[in-house]
Coordinates of C-alpha atoms in Angstrom, one line a residue:
X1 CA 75.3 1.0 38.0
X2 CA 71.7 0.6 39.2
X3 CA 73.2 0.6 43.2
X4 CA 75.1 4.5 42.8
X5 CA 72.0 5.7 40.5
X6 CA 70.3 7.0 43.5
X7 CA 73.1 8.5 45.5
X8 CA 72.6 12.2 45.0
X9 CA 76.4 12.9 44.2
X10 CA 78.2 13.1 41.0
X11 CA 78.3 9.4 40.3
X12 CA 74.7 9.5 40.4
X13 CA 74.3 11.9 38.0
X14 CA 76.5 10.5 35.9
X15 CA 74.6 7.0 36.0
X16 CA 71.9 9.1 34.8
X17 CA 74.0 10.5 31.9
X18 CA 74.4 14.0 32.7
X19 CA 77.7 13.7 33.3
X20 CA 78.4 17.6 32.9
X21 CA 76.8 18.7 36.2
X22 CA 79.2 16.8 38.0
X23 CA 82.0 19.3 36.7
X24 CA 82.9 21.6 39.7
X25 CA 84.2 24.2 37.0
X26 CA 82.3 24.4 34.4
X27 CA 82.1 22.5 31.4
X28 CA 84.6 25.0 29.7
X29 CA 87.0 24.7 32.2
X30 CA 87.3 21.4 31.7
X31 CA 87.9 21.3 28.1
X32 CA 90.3 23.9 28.0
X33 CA 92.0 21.7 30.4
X34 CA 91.7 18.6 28.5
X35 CA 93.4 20.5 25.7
X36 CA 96.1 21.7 27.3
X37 CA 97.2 18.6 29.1
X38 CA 96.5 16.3 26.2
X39 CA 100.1 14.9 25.0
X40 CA 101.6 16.4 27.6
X41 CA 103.5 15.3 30.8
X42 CA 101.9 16.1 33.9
X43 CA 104.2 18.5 35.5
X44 CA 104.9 20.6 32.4
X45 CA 100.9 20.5 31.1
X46 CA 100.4 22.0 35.0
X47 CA 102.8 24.7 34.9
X48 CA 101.3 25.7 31.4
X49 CA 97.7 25.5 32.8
X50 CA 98.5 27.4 35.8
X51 CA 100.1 30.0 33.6
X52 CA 97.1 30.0 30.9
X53 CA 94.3 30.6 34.6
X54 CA 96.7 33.3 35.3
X55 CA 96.4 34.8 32.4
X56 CA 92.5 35.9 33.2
X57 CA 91.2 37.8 35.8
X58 CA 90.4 35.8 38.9
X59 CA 91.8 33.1 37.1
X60 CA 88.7 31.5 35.1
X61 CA 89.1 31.7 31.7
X62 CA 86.0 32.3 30.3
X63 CA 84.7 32.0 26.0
X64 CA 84.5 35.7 25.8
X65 CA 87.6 36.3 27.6
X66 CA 89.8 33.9 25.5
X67 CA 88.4 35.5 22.5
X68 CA 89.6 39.0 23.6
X69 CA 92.8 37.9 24.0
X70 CA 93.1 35.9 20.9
X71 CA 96.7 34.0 19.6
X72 CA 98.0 36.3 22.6
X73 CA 97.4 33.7 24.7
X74 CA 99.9 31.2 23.0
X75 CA 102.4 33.3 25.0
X76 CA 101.9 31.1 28.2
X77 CA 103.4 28.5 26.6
X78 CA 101.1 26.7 24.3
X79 CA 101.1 25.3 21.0
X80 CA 100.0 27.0 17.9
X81 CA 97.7 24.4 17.4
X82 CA 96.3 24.8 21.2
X83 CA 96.2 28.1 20.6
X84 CA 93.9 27.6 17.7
X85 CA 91.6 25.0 19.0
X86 CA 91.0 26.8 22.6
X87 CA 90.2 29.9 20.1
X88 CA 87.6 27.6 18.1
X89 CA 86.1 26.4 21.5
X90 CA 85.2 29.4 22.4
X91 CA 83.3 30.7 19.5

């Protein structure tokens, strides 16, 4: 670990524990992600992501734009139970 401490790149960071900055998109992004692909084959839990971005402007969902659209946003394809834990993560 010691060795990639010190390269300024993501695995750096990450051997320093801040593991979040070396998300490209955002810490959100990445948990909204993480639910919507978990127990999910890849190809499907894609198509359902891709779906779920599109549903935002510029597609980046955002805490304050999932709110605003509430359980509309289990139309895309998700799970009630998704639907209801994205909803949590963004208050």
């Amino acid at each position: 670990m010691e060795k990639y401490s010190s390269r300024p790149d993501c695995m750096g960071r990450w051997c320093d524990g801040d593991i979040f900055l070396c998300d490209r998109q955002g810490v959100f992004t990445s948990l909204t992600r993480a639910i919507v692909f978990q127990q999910l084959a890849g190809a499907a839990a894609s198509k359902i992501y891709a779906r779920f971005e599109a549903a935002f402007e510029n597609n980046v969902p955002t805490p304050e734009k999932l709110l605003k659209k509430g359980s509309d946003i289990q139309s895309v394809g998700l799970s009630r139970r998704k639907t209801e834990y994205l909803l949590d993560l963004s208050k």
